[in-house]
Tab-separated table of C-alpha atoms and ligand atoms in Angstrom:
chain	number	residue	atom	x	y	z
A	1	UNK	CA	46.489	23.209	-29.313
A	2	UNK	CA	46.635	26.334	-27.296
A	3	UNK	CA	43.714	27.690	-25.367
A	4	UNK	CA	42.034	30.951	-26.223
A	5	UNK	CA	40.776	31.165	-22.653
A	6	UNK	CA	41.341	29.279	-19.442
A	7	UNK	CA	40.343	29.276	-15.812
A	8	UNK	CA	43.381	28.700	-13.647
A	9	UNK	CA	42.346	27.020	-10.399
A	10	UNK	CA	44.777	27.312	-7.501
A	11	UNK	CA	44.241	24.185	-5.429
A	12	UNK	CA	46.641	25.335	-2.719
A	13	UNK	CA	44.285	28.279	-2.155
A	14	UNK	CA	41.423	25.815	-1.608
A	15	UNK	CA	43.481	24.185	1.132
A	16	UNK	CA	44.373	27.522	2.725
A	17	UNK	CA	40.705	28.547	2.745
A	18	UNK	CA	39.638	25.240	4.281
A	19	UNK	CA	42.240	25.723	7.023
A	20	UNK	CA	41.026	29.245	7.759
A	21	UNK	CA	37.359	28.208	7.840
A	22	UNK	CA	38.027	25.152	9.977
A	23	UNK	CA	39.915	27.275	12.478
A	24	UNK	CA	36.996	29.730	12.595
A	25	UNK	CA	34.372	27.027	12.988
A	26	UNK	CA	36.214	24.709	15.351
A	27	UNK	CA	34.134	21.778	14.076
A	28	UNK	CA	33.996	19.489	11.038
A	29	UNK	CA	33.841	21.150	7.668
A	30	UNK	CA	31.665	20.032	4.786
A	31	UNK	CA	33.075	21.396	1.547
A	32	UNK	CA	30.243	22.426	-0.756
A	33	UNK	CA	31.217	21.312	-4.261
A	34	UNK	CA	27.860	21.520	-6.033
A	35	UNK	CA	27.595	22.995	-9.513
A	36	UNK	CA	31.000	21.675	-10.579
A	37	UNK	CA	32.524	23.133	-7.404
A	38	UNK	CA	31.088	26.576	-8.173
A	39	UNK	CA	32.591	26.278	-11.641
A	40	UNK	CA	36.067	25.330	-10.418
A	41	UNK	CA	35.911	21.598	-11.232
A	42	UNK	CA	34.183	18.986	-9.064
A	43	UNK	CA	36.742	16.259	-8.519
A	44	UNK	CA	40.018	18.214	-8.241
A	45	UNK	CA	38.411	20.680	-5.824
A	46	UNK	CA	36.820	17.904	-3.754
A	47	UNK	CA	40.183	16.156	-3.434
A	48	UNK	CA	41.997	19.367	-2.514
A	49	UNK	CA	39.366	20.239	0.094
A	50	UNK	CA	39.664	16.804	1.689
A	51	UNK	CA	43.461	17.076	1.602
A	52	UNK	CA	43.141	20.449	3.267
A	53	UNK	CA	41.119	19.097	6.172
A	54	UNK	CA	37.483	18.971	5.066
A	55	UNK	CA	35.818	15.787	6.283
A	56	UNK	CA	32.580	15.903	4.303
A	57	UNK	CA	31.503	16.890	0.802
A	58	UNK	CA	28.158	18.451	-0.032
A	59	UNK	CA	26.403	18.638	-3.383
A	60	UNK	CA	22.963	19.500	-4.649
A	61	UNK	CA	22.363	16.619	-7.054
A	62	UNK	CA	22.629	12.889	-6.674
A	63	UNK	CA	24.475	12.767	-10.010
A	64	UNK	CA	27.149	15.033	-8.568
A	65	UNK	CA	27.547	12.740	-5.566
A	66	UNK	CA	27.794	9.651	-7.759
A	67	UNK	CA	30.435	11.373	-9.911
A	68	UNK	CA	32.500	11.884	-6.745
A	69	UNK	CA	32.150	8.202	-5.814
A	70	UNK	CA	33.102	7.154	-9.364
A	71	UNK	CA	36.244	9.248	-8.972
A	72	UNK	CA	37.168	7.061	-6.015
A	73	UNK	CA	36.293	9.492	-3.241
A	74	UNK	CA	35.225	7.665	-0.079
A	75	UNK	CA	34.576	10.599	2.270
A	76	UNK	CA	31.003	11.095	3.491
A	77	UNK	CA	28.849	12.957	0.962
A	78	UNK	CA	25.525	14.691	1.479
A	79	UNK	CA	23.248	15.485	-1.471
A	80	UNK	CA	20.387	17.859	-0.659
A	81	UNK	CA	18.366	18.318	-3.816
A	82	UNK	CA	17.150	14.805	-4.468
A	83	UNK	CA	13.457	14.889	-5.378
A	84	UNK	CA	10.864	12.111	-5.156
A	85	UNK	CA	11.367	9.554	-7.909
A	86	UNK	CA	15.161	9.711	-7.644
A	87	UNK	CA	17.281	6.592	-7.658
A	88	UNK	CA	17.483	6.205	-3.883
A	89	UNK	CA	18.732	2.659	-4.339
A	90	UNK	CA	21.867	3.977	-6.094
A	91	UNK	CA	22.293	6.604	-3.420
A	92	UNK	CA	22.218	3.909	-0.768
A	93	UNK	CA	24.474	1.547	-2.703
A	94	UNK	CA	27.017	4.359	-3.112
A	95	UNK	CA	26.705	5.328	0.558
A	96	UNK	CA	25.525	8.812	-0.259
A	97	UNK	CA	23.610	10.638	2.460
A	98	UNK	CA	20.390	12.227	1.284
A	99	UNK	CA	18.594	15.280	2.620
A	100	UNK	CA	14.906	14.672	3.231
A	101	UNK	CA	12.462	17.550	3.377
A	102	UNK	CA	9.042	15.949	2.911
A	103	UNK	CA	7.011	12.972	4.104
A	104	UNK	CA	6.630	11.878	0.519
A	105	UNK	CA	10.389	11.537	0.044
A	106	UNK	CA	10.865	10.020	3.479
A	107	UNK	CA	8.352	7.291	2.703
A	108	UNK	CA	9.866	6.667	-0.694
A	109	UNK	CA	13.426	6.401	0.592
A	110	UNK	CA	12.257	3.995	3.273
A	111	UNK	CA	11.313	1.435	0.597
A	112	UNK	CA	14.958	0.917	-0.463
A	113	UNK	CA	15.879	-2.770	-0.173
A	114	UNK	CA	19.148	-4.412	0.706
A	115	UNK	CA	21.676	-4.821	3.463
A	116	UNK	CA	22.402	-1.113	3.838
A	117	UNK	CA	19.816	1.279	5.143
A	118	UNK	CA	19.554	4.671	3.419
A	119	UNK	CA	21.258	7.397	5.450
A	120	UNK	CA	19.316	10.608	5.684
A	121	UNK	CA	19.643	14.097	7.110
A	122	UNK	CA	16.326	15.729	7.944
A	123	UNK	CA	16.260	19.207	6.469
A	124	UNK	CA	14.159	21.663	8.435
A	125	UNK	CA	12.792	25.034	7.383
A	126	UNK	CA	13.698	27.472	10.136
A	127	UNK	CA	12.437	30.554	8.361
A	128	UNK	CA	13.768	30.761	4.816
A	129	UNK	CA	10.671	29.165	3.253
A	130	UNK	CA	12.837	27.287	0.784
A	131	UNK	CA	13.908	23.693	1.481
A	132	UNK	CA	13.066	21.708	4.573
A	133	UNK	CA	10.205	20.401	6.680
A	134	UNK	CA	7.793	23.022	7.936
A	135	UNK	CA	4.131	22.043	8.546
A	136	UNK	CA	4.804	18.347	7.953
A	137	UNK	CA	7.362	18.333	10.752
A	138	UNK	CA	4.636	17.729	13.310
A	139	UNK	CA	3.234	14.906	11.201
A	140	UNK	CA	6.393	12.813	11.179
A	141	UNK	CA	6.079	10.025	13.670
A	142	UNK	CA	9.543	10.778	15.013
A	143	UNK	CA	9.471	7.872	17.439
A	144	UNK	CA	8.791	5.327	14.716
A	145	UNK	CA	10.693	6.349	11.618
A	146	UNK	CA	11.436	3.100	9.841
A	147	UNK	CA	13.588	1.886	7.016
A	148	UNK	CA	16.095	4.745	7.137
A	149	UNK	CA	18.992	5.688	9.330
A	150	UNK	CA	18.708	9.286	10.524
A	151	UNK	CA	22.206	10.649	10.838
A	152	UNK	CA	21.703	14.393	10.788
A	153	UNK	CA	19.434	17.391	11.008
A	154	UNK	CA	20.145	20.617	9.196
A	155	UNK	CA	18.820	23.940	8.055
A	156	UNK	CA	19.994	26.952	6.073
A	157	UNK	CA	20.244	30.655	6.893
A	158	UNK	CA	18.626	33.199	4.584
A	159	UNK	CA	20.500	36.238	5.890
A	160	UNK	CA	23.749	35.009	7.457
A	161	UNK	CA	25.606	37.592	5.379
A	162	UNK	CA	23.852	40.298	7.410
A	163	UNK	CA	25.350	39.808	10.856
A	164	UNK	CA	23.031	41.112	13.547
A	165	UNK	CA	19.930	40.686	11.391
A	166	UNK	CA	17.209	39.423	13.797
A	167	UNK	CA	16.119	36.703	11.360
A	168	UNK	CA	19.388	34.887	12.071
A	169	UNK	CA	18.603	34.529	15.757
A	170	UNK	CA	15.007	33.555	14.995
A	171	UNK	CA	16.239	30.817	12.646
A	172	UNK	CA	18.795	29.654	15.179
A	173	UNK	CA	16.183	29.367	17.914
A	174	UNK	CA	13.791	27.522	15.651
A	175	UNK	CA	16.596	25.137	14.709
A	176	UNK	CA	17.381	24.405	18.337
A	177	UNK	CA	13.716	23.633	18.953
A	178	UNK	CA	13.534	21.209	16.043
A	179	UNK	CA	16.744	19.532	17.191
A	180	UNK	CA	15.203	19.190	20.645
A	181	UNK	CA	12.110	17.526	19.117
A	182	UNK	CA	14.331	14.879	17.595
A	183	UNK	CA	16.372	14.428	20.731
A	184	UNK	CA	13.263	13.887	22.804
A	185	UNK	CA	12.256	11.211	20.315
A	186	UNK	CA	15.490	9.406	21.099
A	187	UNK	CA	17.821	10.704	18.381
A	188	UNK	CA	20.843	11.902	20.254
A	189	UNK	CA	24.025	11.607	18.251
A	190	UNK	CA	22.831	13.456	15.208
A	191	UNK	CA	25.098	15.674	13.151
A	192	UNK	CA	23.542	19.137	13.468
A	193	UNK	CA	24.461	21.711	10.821
A	194	UNK	CA	23.114	25.076	9.743
A	195	UNK	CA	26.050	27.391	8.943
A	196	UNK	CA	27.036	28.382	5.426
A	197	UNK	CA	30.157	30.440	4.648
A	198	UNK	CA	28.753	33.703	5.952
A	199	UNK	CA	27.626	32.179	9.244
A	200	UNK	CA	30.964	30.428	9.623
A	201	UNK	CA	32.851	33.664	9.124
A	202	UNK	CA	30.784	35.646	11.617
A	203	UNK	CA	28.682	33.510	13.890
A	204	UNK	CA	30.530	30.878	15.918
A	205	UNK	CA	27.605	29.777	18.129
A	206	UNK	CA	25.855	28.485	15.009
A	207	UNK	CA	28.595	26.012	14.092
A	208	UNK	CA	26.989	23.039	15.950
A	209	UNK	CA	28.709	19.838	14.726
A	210	UNK	CA	29.613	20.868	11.203
A	211	UNK	CA	29.639	23.863	8.885
A	212	UNK	CA	28.821	23.744	5.177
A	213	UNK	CA	31.012	26.213	3.371
A	214	UNK	CA	30.811	26.980	-0.306
A	215	UNK	CA	31.751	30.425	-1.525
A	216	UNK	CA	34.461	31.044	1.074
A	217	UNK	CA	36.132	27.789	0.095
A	218	UNK	CA	36.673	29.416	-3.292
A	219	UNK	CA	38.194	32.422	-1.598
A	220	UNK	CA	35.263	34.721	-2.250
A	221	UNK	CA	33.303	36.899	0.142
A	222	UNK	CA	29.698	35.891	0.858
A	223	UNK	CA	28.683	39.530	0.477
A	224	UNK	CA	30.843	42.389	-0.634
A	225	UNK	CA	28.804	45.139	1.041
A	226	UNK	CA	28.016	43.621	4.416
A	227	UNK	CA	31.090	41.462	4.947
A	228	UNK	CA	33.839	43.163	3.000
A	229	UNK	CA	36.139	41.945	0.277
A	230	UNK	CA	37.527	38.452	-0.003
A	231	UNK	CA	40.906	39.846	0.916
A	232	UNK	CA	39.705	41.606	4.074
A	233	UNK	CA	38.299	38.269	5.250
A	234	UNK	CA	41.684	36.599	4.779
A	235	UNK	CA	40.415	34.414	1.951
A	236	UNK	CA	42.476	33.466	-1.084
A	237	UNK	CA	40.528	33.678	-4.356
A	238	UNK	CA	40.999	30.379	-6.177
A	239	UNK	CA	40.105	31.118	-9.792
A	240	UNK	CA	41.957	33.336	-12.224
A	241	UNK	CA	40.206	33.701	-15.553
A	242	UNK	CA	42.423	34.568	-18.488
A	243	UNK	CA	41.818	34.955	-22.192
A	244	UNK	CA	43.763	35.816	-25.290
A	245	UNK	CA	43.491	38.981	-27.241
A	246	UNK	CA	42.299	37.620	-30.540
A	247	UNK	CA	42.996	40.913	-32.229
A	248	UNK	CA	44.345	44.348	-31.382
A	249	UNK	CA	43.721	47.322	-33.632
A	250	UNK	CA	43.729	51.089	-33.665
A	251	UNK	CA	40.475	52.877	-34.407
A	252	UNK	CA	39.717	56.583	-34.896
A	253	UNK	CA	37.604	58.691	-32.602
A	254	UNK	CA	33.852	58.333	-33.162
A	255	UNK	CA	33.967	54.639	-34.066
A	256	UNK	CA	30.814	52.786	-33.008
A	257	UNK	CA	31.672	49.541	-31.212
A	258	UNK	CA	29.720	46.291	-31.257
A	259	UNK	CA	26.075	45.306	-31.708
A	260	UNK	CA	23.734	48.235	-31.408
A	261	UNK	CA	26.646	50.670	-31.334
A	262	UNK	CA	25.984	51.218	-27.645
A	263	UNK	CA	29.404	52.829	-27.258
A	264	UNK	CA	31.365	55.105	-29.550
A	265	UNK	CA	35.096	55.745	-29.098
A	266	UNK	CA	35.697	59.148	-27.535
A	267	UNK	CA	39.198	59.521	-28.961
A	268	UNK	CA	41.609	57.714	-31.234
A	269	UNK	CA	42.318	54.527	-29.347
A	270	UNK	CA	43.492	50.941	-29.473
A	271	UNK	CA	40.875	48.235	-29.053
A	272	UNK	CA	41.430	44.650	-27.960
A	273	UNK	CA	39.155	41.774	-28.865
A	274	UNK	CA	38.963	39.338	-25.960
A	275	UNK	CA	38.235	35.764	-26.972
A	276	UNK	CA	35.398	35.079	-24.518
A	277	UNK	CA	31.747	35.978	-24.500
A	278	UNK	CA	28.435	35.319	-22.851
A	279	UNK	CA	28.529	31.700	-24.018
A	280	UNK	CA	31.511	31.380	-21.705
A	281	UNK	CA	29.801	33.113	-18.799
A	282	UNK	CA	30.870	36.707	-19.382
A	283	UNK	CA	27.693	38.583	-18.408
A	284	UNK	CA	26.278	40.511	-21.347
A	285	UNK	CA	24.974	43.072	-18.911
A	286	UNK	CA	28.398	43.823	-17.378
A	287	UNK	CA	29.193	47.507	-17.032
A	288	UNK	CA	32.364	48.909	-15.475
A	289	UNK	CA	34.309	45.679	-15.713
A	290	UNK	CA	37.007	44.693	-18.163
A	291	UNK	CA	40.405	43.049	-18.259
A	292	UNK	CA	43.889	43.644	-16.913
A	293	UNK	CA	46.647	43.799	-19.492
A	294	UNK	CA	49.984	45.516	-19.888
A	295	UNK	CA	49.918	46.610	-16.239
A	296	UNK	CA	46.554	48.330	-16.307
A	297	UNK	CA	42.835	47.929	-16.532
A	298	UNK	CA	41.123	48.063	-19.892
A	299	UNK	CA	37.336	48.521	-19.612
A	300	UNK	CA	34.718	46.792	-21.748
A	301	UNK	CA	33.510	48.941	-24.623
A	302	UNK	CA	30.300	48.056	-26.473
A	303	UNK	CA	28.152	44.981	-25.908
A	304	UNK	CA	29.533	41.607	-24.936
A	305	UNK	CA	28.934	39.143	-27.809
A	306	UNK	CA	28.516	35.395	-27.598
A	307	UNK	CA	32.180	34.503	-28.067
A	308	UNK	CA	33.999	37.789	-27.758
A	309	UNK	CA	34.009	41.252	-26.270
A	310	UNK	CA	35.941	44.418	-26.942
A	311	UNK	CA	38.015	46.359	-24.447
A	312	UNK	CA	39.440	49.844	-24.747
A	313	UNK	CA	43.182	49.410	-24.298
A	314	UNK	CA	43.951	53.120	-24.695
A	315	UNK	CA	45.997	54.695	-27.476
A	316	UNK	CA	49.308	54.202	-25.667
A	317	UNK	CA	48.825	50.507	-24.908
A	318	UNK	CA	51.608	48.123	-25.869
A	319	UNK	CA	49.214	45.163	-25.909
A	320	UNK	CA	49.330	43.022	-29.018
A	321	UNK	CA	47.242	40.350	-30.676
A	322	UNK	CA	47.910	37.043	-28.949
A	323	UNK	CA	48.665	38.552	-25.542
A	324	UNK	CA	46.977	37.056	-22.504
A	325	UNK	CA	44.726	39.286	-20.455
A	326	UNK	CA	43.320	38.629	-16.985
A	327	UNK	CA	39.543	38.849	-16.824
A	328	UNK	CA	39.474	38.381	-13.079
A	329	UNK	CA	41.763	37.062	-10.377
A	330	UNK	CA	42.695	37.599	-6.740
A	331	UNK	CA	43.187	41.317	-7.376
A	332	UNK	CA	46.743	41.472	-6.069
A	333	UNK	CA	48.214	42.975	-9.227
A	334	UNK	CA	45.357	45.339	-9.934
A	335	UNK	CA	43.245	42.954	-11.986
A	336	UNK	CA	39.476	42.952	-11.614
A	337	UNK	CA	38.075	40.462	-9.098
A	338	UNK	CA	35.062	38.135	-9.316
A	339	UNK	CA	33.564	40.411	-6.638
A	340	UNK	CA	33.873	43.379	-8.984
A	341	UNK	CA	32.500	41.461	-11.964
A	342	UNK	CA	29.535	40.528	-9.760
A	343	UNK	CA	28.832	44.138	-8.859
A	344	UNK	CA	29.396	45.215	-12.454
A	345	UNK	CA	26.698	42.784	-13.549
A	346	UNK	CA	24.059	43.510	-10.919
A	347	UNK	CA	24.879	40.094	-9.517
A	348	UNK	CA	27.226	38.343	-7.101
A	349	UNK	CA	30.591	36.609	-7.286
A	350	UNK	CA	28.799	33.235	-6.884
A	351	UNK	CA	27.107	33.683	-10.243
A	352	UNK	CA	30.257	34.904	-11.963
A	353	UNK	CA	32.403	31.846	-11.180
A	354	UNK	CA	29.583	29.310	-11.415
A	355	UNK	CA	28.608	30.334	-14.913
A	356	UNK	CA	32.051	30.090	-16.495
A	357	UNK	CA	31.084	27.650	-19.216
A	358	UNK	CA	32.316	24.228	-20.237
A	359	UNK	CA	34.199	25.630	-23.253
A	360	UNK	CA	36.720	27.139	-20.860
A	361	UNK	CA	39.298	24.574	-19.770
A	362	UNK	CA	40.182	24.489	-16.088
A	363	UNK	CA	43.910	24.414	-15.451
A	364	UNK	CA	44.885	23.133	-12.025
A	365	UNK	CA	47.785	24.529	-10.079
A	366	UNK	CA	48.924	22.664	-6.986
B	401	PLP	C1	25.013	26.227	-1.492
B	401	PLP	C2	24.725	25.807	-0.108
B	401	PLP	C3	25.646	26.029	0.923
B	401	PLP	C4	26.887	26.871	0.741
B	401	PLP	O1	26.576	28.236	0.794
B	401	PLP	P1	27.750	29.334	0.706
B	401	PLP	O2	27.041	30.612	0.889
B	401	PLP	O3	28.334	29.201	-0.656
B	401	PLP	O4	28.702	28.997	1.776
B	401	PLP	C5	25.391	25.477	2.153
B	401	PLP	N1	24.269	24.754	2.379
B	401	PLP	C6	23.339	24.551	1.425
B	401	PLP	C7	22.128	23.765	1.739
B	401	PLP	C8	23.526	25.090	0.151
B	401	PLP	O5	22.594	24.892	-0.794
């Protein structure tokens, strides 16, 4: 069986990105592999990141962490979106570290029985108003936390991709204060971590004991406008998305294309039908994106459908039915990038790669 579309995942690029980020940070690196490694494939990416020098793995869900353990991965893993009522016993049995952000969860985790104590990282809200302890922080009896082993304290930046933004310094100072609270309660050798990719790329004093890098691991810029392209940051984009031209045909000028006839051909031209659609993660809203084929860019024409979209190849194109086209890639040959698809969709590269659907096989290159 041949694929009609595939996401080629360059695992050597993962390793190169880990090396670059580790050198920047100068501390341990936690590779963020949540959401199926941002759509790249959980287990192969996790293994490549560890091979490349990452010492920790980070995920959102407990299920993701358990999947890593079931794949035989023994490196430390932190899961940070584990709500009350979760199977904390399994987490403890599998030696998965859990982020705790409320008294309710802390008390629940503390009831786990057995020889091993649950390992937790206290998540603190330093100004993002998302995860982490805020008001309840002062209600934790820090001197007498029982039934759990506190191994870390962490927070998350809201605006690390805007270097110089005052909120970053405010968050950093708040973090230091909360760390000091814990230290004065006798917790000294905690792993302190707050930096995501953007902070790692720009803000060395925030590295503490470990950085948690996601997007940059995949070779993508945390923010195109404020931080520049992936390439300018020295990152190697990991995913190349390719698809087959299901059909190529010549149409006359004035032909309406696709649902709603939102576009009409402006001249006699050759159209290509790309065998991917919004069910595969191609944003229906995308404007000014397309594919690379026959040495040039062919823009989307008409609406993206569920399983297919049409590109304008141009009348002189030599492209034929069955040819492969590149939807996005590193950009070295002139193909569109995930950065560009993000901008073209009023979104970000994160969303582009993460939403490539399960119908698209991932092909791993070493
Ligand atoms: C997703 C996530 C990260 C990684 O962020 P990037 O911007 O992709 O580097 C780090 N920490 C937490 C808590 C996250 O949820």
